[in-house]
mmCIF file of C-alpha atoms in Angstrom:
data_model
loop_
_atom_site.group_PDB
_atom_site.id
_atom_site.type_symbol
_atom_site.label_atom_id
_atom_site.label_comp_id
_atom_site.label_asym_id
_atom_site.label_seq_id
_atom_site.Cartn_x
_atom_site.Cartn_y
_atom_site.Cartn_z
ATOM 1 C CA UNK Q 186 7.812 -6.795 15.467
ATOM 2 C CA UNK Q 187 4.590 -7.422 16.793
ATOM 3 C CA UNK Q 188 2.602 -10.854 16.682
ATOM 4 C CA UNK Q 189 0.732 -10.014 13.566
ATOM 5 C CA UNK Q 190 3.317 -8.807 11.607
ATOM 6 C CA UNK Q 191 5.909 -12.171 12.988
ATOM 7 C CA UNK Q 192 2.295 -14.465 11.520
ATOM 8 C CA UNK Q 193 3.030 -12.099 7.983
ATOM 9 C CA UNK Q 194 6.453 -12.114 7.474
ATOM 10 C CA UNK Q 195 6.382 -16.140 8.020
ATOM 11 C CA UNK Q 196 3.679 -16.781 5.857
ATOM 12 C CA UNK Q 197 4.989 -14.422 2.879
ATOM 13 C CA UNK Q 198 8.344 -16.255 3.122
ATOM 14 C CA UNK Q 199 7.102 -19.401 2.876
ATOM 15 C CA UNK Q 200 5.162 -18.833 -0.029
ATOM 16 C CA UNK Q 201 6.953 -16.679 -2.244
ATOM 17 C CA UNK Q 202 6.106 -16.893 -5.612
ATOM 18 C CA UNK Q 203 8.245 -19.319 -7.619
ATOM 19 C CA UNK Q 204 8.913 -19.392 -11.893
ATOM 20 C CA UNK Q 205 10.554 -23.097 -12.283
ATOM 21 C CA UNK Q 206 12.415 -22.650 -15.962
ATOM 22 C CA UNK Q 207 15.904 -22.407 -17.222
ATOM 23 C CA UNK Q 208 15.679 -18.196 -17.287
ATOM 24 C CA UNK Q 209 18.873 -16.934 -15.685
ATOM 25 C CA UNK Q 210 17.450 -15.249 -12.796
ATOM 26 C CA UNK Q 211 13.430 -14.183 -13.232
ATOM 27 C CA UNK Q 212 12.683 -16.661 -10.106
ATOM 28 C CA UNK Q 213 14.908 -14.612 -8.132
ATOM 29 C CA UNK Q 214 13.838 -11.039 -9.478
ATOM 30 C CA UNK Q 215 10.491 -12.250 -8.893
ATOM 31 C CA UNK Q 216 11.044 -13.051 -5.239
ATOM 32 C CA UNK Q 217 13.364 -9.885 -4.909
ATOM 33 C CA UNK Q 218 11.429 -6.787 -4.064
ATOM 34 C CA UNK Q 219 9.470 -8.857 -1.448
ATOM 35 C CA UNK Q 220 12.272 -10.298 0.541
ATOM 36 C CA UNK Q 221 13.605 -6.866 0.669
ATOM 37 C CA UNK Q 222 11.281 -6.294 3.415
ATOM 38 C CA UNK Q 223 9.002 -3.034 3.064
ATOM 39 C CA UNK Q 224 6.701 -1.917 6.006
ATOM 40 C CA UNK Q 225 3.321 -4.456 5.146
ATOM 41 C CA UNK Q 226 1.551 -1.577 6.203
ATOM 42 C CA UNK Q 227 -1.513 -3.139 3.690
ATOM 43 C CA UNK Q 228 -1.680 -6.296 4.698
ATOM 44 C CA UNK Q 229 -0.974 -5.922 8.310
ATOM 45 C CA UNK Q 230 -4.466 -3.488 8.247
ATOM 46 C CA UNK Q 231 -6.700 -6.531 6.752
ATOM 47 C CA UNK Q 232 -5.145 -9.065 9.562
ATOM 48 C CA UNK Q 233 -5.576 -6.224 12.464
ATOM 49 C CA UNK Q 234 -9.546 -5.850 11.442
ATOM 50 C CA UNK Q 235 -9.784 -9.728 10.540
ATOM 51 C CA UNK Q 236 -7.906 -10.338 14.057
ATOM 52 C CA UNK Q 237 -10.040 -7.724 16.235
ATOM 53 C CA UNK Q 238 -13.951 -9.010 14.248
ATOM 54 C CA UNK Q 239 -13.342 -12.818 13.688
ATOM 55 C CA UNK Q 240 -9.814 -14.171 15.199
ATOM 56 C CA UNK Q 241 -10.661 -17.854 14.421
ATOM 57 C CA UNK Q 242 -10.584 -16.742 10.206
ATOM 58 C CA UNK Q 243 -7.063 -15.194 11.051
ATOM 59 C CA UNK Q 244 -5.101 -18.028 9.404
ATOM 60 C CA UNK Q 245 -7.789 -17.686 6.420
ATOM 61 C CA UNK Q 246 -6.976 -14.305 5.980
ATOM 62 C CA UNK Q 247 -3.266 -14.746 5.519
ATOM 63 C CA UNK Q 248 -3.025 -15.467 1.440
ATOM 64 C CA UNK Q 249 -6.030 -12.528 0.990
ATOM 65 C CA UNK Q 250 -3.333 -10.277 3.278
ATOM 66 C CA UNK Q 251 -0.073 -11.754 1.189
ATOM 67 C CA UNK Q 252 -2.029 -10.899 -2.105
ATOM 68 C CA UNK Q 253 -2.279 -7.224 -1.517
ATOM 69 C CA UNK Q 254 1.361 -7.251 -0.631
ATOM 70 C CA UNK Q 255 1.895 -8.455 -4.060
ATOM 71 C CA UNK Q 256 -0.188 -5.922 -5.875
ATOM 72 C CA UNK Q 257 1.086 -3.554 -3.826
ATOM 73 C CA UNK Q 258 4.405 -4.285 -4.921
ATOM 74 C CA UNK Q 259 3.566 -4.989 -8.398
ATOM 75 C CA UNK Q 260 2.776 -1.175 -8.516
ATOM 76 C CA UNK Q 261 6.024 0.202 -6.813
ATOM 77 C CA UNK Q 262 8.028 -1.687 -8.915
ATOM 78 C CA UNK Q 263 6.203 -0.183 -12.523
ATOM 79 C CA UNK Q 264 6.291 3.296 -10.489
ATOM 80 C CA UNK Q 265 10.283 3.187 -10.156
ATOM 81 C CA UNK Q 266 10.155 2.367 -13.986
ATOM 82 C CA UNK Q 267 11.990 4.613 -16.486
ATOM 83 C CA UNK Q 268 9.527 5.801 -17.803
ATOM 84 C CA UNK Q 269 7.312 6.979 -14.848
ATOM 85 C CA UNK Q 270 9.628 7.518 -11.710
ATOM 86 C CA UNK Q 271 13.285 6.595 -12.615
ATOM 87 C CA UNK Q 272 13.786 5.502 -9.303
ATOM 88 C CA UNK Q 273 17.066 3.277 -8.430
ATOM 89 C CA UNK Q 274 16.522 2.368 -4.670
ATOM 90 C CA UNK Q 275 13.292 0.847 -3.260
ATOM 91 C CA UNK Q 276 13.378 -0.916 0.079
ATOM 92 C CA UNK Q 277 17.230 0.082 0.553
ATOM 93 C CA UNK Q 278 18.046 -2.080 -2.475
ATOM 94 C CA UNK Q 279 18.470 -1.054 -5.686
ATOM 95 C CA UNK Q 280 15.136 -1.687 -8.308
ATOM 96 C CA UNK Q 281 14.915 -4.429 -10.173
ATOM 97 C CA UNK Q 282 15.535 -2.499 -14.336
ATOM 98 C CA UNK Q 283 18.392 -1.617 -12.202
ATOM 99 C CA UNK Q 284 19.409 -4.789 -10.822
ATOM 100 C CA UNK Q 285 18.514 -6.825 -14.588
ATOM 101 C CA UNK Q 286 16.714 -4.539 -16.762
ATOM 102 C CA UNK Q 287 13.325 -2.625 -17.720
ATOM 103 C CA UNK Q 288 11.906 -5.714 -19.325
ATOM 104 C CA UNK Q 289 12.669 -8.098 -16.329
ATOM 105 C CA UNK Q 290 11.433 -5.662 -14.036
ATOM 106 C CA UNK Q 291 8.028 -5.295 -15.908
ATOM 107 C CA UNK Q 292 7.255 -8.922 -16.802
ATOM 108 C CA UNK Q 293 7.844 -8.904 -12.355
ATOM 109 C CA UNK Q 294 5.114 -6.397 -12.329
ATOM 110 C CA UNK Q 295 2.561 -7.850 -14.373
ATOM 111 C CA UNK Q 296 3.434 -11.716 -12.665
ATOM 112 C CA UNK Q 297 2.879 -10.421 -8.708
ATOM 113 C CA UNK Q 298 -0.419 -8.340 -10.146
ATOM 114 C CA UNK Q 299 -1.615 -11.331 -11.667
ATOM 115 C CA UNK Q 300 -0.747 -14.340 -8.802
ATOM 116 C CA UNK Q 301 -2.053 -11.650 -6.188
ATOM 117 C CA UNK Q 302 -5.084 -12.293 -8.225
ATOM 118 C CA UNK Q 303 -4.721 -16.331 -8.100
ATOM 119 C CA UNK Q 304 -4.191 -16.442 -4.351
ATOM 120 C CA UNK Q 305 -7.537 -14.624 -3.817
ATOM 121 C CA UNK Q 306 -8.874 -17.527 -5.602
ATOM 122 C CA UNK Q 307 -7.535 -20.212 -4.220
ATOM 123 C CA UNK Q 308 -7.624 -18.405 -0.213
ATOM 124 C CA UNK Q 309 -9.564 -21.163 2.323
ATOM 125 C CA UNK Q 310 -12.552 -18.503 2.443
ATOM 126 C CA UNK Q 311 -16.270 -18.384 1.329
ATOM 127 C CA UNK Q 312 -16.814 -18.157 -2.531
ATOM 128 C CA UNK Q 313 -18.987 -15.589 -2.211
ATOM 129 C CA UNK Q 314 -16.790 -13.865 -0.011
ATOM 130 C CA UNK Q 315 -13.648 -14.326 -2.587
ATOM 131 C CA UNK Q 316 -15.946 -12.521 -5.268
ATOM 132 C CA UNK Q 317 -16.315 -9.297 -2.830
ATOM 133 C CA UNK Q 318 -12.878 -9.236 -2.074
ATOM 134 C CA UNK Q 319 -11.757 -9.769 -5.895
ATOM 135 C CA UNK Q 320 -14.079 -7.116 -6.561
ATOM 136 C CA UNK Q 321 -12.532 -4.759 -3.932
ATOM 137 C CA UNK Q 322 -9.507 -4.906 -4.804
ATOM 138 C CA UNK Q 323 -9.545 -4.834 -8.807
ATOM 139 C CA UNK Q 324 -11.769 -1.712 -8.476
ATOM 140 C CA UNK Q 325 -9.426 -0.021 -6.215
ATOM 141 C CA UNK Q 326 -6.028 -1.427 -7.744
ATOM 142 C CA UNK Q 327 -7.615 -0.969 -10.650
ATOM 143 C CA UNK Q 328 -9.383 1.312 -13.181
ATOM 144 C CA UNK Q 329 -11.845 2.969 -10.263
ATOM 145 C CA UNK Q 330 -8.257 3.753 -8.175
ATOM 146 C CA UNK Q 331 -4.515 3.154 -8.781
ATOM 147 C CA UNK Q 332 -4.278 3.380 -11.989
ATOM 148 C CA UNK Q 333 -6.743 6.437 -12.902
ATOM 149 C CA UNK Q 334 -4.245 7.916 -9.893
ATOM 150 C CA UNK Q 335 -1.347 7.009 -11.906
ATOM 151 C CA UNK Q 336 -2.420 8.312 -15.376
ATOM 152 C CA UNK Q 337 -3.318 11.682 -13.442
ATOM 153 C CA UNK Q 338 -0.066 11.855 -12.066
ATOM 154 C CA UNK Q 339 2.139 11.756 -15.266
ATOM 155 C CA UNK Q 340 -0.301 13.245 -17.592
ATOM 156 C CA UNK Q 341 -0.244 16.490 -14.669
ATOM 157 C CA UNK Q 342 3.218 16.062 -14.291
ATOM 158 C CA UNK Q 343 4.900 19.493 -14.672
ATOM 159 C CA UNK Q 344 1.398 21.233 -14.749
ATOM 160 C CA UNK Q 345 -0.128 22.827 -11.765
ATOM 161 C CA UNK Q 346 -3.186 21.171 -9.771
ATOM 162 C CA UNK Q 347 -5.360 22.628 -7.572
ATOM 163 C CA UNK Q 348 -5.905 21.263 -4.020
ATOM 164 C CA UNK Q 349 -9.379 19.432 -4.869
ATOM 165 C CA UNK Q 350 -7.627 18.093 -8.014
ATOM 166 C CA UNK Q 351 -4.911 17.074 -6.003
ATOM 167 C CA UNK Q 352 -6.904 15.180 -3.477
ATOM 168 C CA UNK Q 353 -8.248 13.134 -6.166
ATOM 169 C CA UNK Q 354 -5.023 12.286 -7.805
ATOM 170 C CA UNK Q 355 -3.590 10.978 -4.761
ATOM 171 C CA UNK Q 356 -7.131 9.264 -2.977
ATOM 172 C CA UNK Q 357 -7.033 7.441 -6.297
ATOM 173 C CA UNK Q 358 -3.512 6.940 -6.163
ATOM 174 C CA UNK Q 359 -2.753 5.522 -2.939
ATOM 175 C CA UNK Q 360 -5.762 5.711 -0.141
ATOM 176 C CA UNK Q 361 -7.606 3.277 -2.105
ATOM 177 C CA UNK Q 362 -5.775 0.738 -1.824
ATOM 178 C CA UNK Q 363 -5.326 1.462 1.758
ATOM 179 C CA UNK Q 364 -8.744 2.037 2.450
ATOM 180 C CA UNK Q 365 -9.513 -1.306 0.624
ATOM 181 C CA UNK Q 366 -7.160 -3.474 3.055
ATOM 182 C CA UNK Q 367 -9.160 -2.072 5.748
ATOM 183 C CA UNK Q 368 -12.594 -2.745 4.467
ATOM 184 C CA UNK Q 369 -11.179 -5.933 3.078
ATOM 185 C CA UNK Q 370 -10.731 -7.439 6.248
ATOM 186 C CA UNK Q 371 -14.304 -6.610 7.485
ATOM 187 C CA UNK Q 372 -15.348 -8.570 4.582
ATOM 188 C CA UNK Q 373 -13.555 -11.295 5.397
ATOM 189 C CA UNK Q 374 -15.563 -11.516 8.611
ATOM 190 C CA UNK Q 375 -18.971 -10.639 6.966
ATOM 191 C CA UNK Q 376 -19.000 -7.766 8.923
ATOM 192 C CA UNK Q 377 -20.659 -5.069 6.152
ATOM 193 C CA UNK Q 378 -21.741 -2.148 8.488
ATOM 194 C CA UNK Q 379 -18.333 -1.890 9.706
ATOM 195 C CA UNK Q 380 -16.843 -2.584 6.007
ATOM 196 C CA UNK Q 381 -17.813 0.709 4.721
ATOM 197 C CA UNK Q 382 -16.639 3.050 8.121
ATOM 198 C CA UNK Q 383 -13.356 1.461 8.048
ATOM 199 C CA UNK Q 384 -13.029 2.347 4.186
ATOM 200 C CA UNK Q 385 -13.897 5.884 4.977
ATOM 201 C CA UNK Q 386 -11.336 6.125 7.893
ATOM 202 C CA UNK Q 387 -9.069 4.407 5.388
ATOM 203 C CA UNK Q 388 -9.394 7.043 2.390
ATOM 204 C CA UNK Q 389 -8.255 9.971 5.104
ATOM 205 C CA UNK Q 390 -5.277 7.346 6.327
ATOM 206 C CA UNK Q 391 -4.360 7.157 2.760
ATOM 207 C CA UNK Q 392 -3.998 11.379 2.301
ATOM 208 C CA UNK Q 393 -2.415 11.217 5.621
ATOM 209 C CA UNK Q 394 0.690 8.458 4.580
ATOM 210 C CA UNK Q 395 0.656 10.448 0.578
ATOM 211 C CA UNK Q 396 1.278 13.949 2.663
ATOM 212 C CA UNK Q 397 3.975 12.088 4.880
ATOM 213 C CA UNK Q 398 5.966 10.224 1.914
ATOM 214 C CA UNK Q 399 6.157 13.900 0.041
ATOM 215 C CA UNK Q 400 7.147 15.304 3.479
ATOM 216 C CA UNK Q 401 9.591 12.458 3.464
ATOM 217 C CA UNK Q 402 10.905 13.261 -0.420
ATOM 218 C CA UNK Q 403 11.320 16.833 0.256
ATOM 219 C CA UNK Q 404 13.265 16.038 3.875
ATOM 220 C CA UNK Q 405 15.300 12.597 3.744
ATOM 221 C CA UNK Q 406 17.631 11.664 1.819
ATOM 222 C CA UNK Q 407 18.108 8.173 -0.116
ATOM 223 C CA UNK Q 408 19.975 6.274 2.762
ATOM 224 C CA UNK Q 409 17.529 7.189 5.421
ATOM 225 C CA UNK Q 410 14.260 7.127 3.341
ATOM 226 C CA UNK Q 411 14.921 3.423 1.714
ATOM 227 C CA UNK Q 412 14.112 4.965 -1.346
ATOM 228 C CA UNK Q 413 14.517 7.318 -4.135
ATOM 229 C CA UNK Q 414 14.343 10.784 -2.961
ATOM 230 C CA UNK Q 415 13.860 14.465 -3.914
ATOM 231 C CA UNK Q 416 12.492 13.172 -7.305
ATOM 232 C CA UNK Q 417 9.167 15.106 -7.038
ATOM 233 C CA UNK Q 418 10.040 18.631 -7.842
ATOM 234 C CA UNK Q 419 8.174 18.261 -11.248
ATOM 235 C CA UNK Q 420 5.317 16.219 -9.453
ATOM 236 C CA UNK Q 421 1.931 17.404 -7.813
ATOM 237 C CA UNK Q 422 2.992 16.767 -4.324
ATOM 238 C CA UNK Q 423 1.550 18.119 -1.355
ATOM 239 C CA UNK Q 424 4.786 19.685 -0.546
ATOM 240 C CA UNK Q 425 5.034 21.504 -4.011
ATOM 241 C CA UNK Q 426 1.296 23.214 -3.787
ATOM 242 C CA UNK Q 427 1.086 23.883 0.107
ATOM 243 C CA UNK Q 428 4.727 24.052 1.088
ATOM 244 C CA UNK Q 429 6.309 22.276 3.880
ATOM 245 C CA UNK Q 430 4.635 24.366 6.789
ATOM 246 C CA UNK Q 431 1.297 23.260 4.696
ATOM 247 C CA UNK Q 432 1.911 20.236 4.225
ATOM 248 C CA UNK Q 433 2.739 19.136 7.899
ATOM 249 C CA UNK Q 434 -0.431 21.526 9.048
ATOM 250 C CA UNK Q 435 -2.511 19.116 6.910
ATOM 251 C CA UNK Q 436 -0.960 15.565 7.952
ATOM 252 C CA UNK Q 437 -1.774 17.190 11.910
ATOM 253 C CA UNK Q 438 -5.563 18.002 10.919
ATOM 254 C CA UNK Q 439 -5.877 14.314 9.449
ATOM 255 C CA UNK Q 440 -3.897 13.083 12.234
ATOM 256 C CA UNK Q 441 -6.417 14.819 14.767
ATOM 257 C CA UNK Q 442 -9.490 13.576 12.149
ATOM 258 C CA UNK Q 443 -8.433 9.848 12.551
ATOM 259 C CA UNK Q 444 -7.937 10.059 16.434
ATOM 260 C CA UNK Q 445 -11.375 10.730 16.213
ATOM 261 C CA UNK Q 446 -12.196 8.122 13.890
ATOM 262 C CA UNK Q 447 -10.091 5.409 16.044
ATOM 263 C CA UNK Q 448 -12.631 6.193 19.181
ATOM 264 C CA UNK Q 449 -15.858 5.493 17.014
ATOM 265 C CA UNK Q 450 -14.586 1.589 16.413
ATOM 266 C CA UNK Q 451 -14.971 -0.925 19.670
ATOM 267 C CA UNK Q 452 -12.430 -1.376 21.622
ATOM 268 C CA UNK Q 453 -10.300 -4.358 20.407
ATOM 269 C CA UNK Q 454 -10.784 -2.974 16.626
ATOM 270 C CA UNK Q 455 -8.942 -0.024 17.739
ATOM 271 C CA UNK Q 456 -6.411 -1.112 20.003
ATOM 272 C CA UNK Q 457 -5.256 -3.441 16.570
ATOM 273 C CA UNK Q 458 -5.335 -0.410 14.686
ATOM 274 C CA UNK Q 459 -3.639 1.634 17.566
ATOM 275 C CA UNK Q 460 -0.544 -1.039 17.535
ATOM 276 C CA UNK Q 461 -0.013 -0.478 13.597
ATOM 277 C CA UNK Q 462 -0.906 3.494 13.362
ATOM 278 C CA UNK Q 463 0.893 4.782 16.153
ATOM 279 C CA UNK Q 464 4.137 4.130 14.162
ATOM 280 C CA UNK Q 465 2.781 6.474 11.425
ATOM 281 C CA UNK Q 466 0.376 8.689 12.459
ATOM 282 C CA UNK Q 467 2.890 11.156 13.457
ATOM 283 C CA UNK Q 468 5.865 10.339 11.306
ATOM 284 C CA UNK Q 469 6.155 13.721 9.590
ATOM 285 C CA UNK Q 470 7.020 14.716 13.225
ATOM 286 C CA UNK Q 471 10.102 13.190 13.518
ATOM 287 C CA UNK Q 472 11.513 14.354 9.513
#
């Protein structure tokens, strides 16, 4: 575990989010998914940029980082859901309708997306620099990107996409909110010129991890993976539309795209980068 991710893990466990009321066990649900672990690939991106532009707003940057955590969460738990993934591990532990129910496990949802929201607020940053970043995020968690994803994905479930409509589906989807933490962290540090390059290389980081995780469905099984696997035969996945020799063939041409991409950013931006990506960028190669 690597400096960054030690400062993270700390932080998030010291400020979990907390429900004082005499409900059996929401508290703990709500705290459950995020003690579980998960890889904090998000918010380890906006402390890497914040860390290699501005160390000195590092400790600033910690609630912005924790709040993406929680929306990111927020999300996988409503994706495991019933009624969109069915999905009974996440993080090696079983999902929360699962563990209580579908209600429990909602309501969870709906609380991390909206304290993610509160922390933003109340982060020891620049009010003018809380607006971008609330801005930034709700578009790209939001109606502009996850969820627009989302509604693609089950409306297209079980019908055929083609390869530009499955781009968008999954940019949408998941490198928004990837590409967001990235650009996130520039903003942080008022650093706009870089914002907008390190949203671009995040958008092809994002197709690069959706490729990998359908690589990972189609290959690992539930023990290995963490997770719910082999549950996207109906689903537009990479996998299903270029096959598996198609699908790694693309995650190596994005791979070879953001090696590129990593040697247009100065040198301490992408040695942070290097310390987080080089334990995905070629994943797929070891499935």
């Amino acid at each position: 575990m690597n400096r960054l991710n030690e400062q993270f893990e700390k932080y998030l466990l010291d400020n979990l989010p907390k429900s004082k009321s005499f409900h059996p066990h929401f508290e703990k649900a709500l705290q459950q998914m995020l003690v579980a672990g998960g890889k904090r690939f998000r918010p380890l991106l906006v402390l890497s940029v914040t860390d290699a532009l501005q160390p000195l707003l590092l400790r600033n940057a910690l609630p912005v980082a924790y709040a993406i955590e929680l929306l990111h969460t927020y999300s996988l738990i409503h994706d495991d859901l019933p009624v969109f993934d069915n999905a009974d591990l996440r993080r090696g532990m079983p999902t929360l309708h699962k563990t209580y129910d579908e209600v429990t496990a909602i309501l969870v949802g709906d609380a991390l997306n909206t304290h993610a929201f509160f922390l933003l607020a109340d982060a020891p940053l620049p009010a003018d620099t809380k607006v971008e970043i609330v801005k930034e995020l709700a578009r790209e968690g939001g109606i502009e990107g996850m969820i627009i994803g989302q509604a693609i994905d089950c409306w297209f479930e079980k019908k055929k996409l083609a390869l530009d409509e499955l781009k968008f589906l999954h940019i949408h989807k998941t490198a928004k909110l990837i590409a967001a933490s990235l650009k996130i962290g520039a903003i942080i540090c008022n650093e706009k010129e870089i914002a907008k390059k390190l949203y671009d290389f995040g958008i092809d980081l994002g197709l690069l991890f959706q490729i990998q995780d359908d690589l990972i469905d189609a290959l690992q099984d539930d023990t290995k993976a963490g997770k719910t696997t082999s549950n996207d035969e109906n689903k537009n996945s990479f996998v299903n539309l270029l096959g598996i020799d198609g699908a790694m063939k693309s995650a190596d041409e994005l791979v070879e795209k953001l090696e590129t991409g990593l040697e247009a950013f100065d040198t301490k931006l992408k040695n942070n980068l290097k310390k987080i990506l080089n334990n995905y960028l070629y994943r797929h190669k070891n499935l």
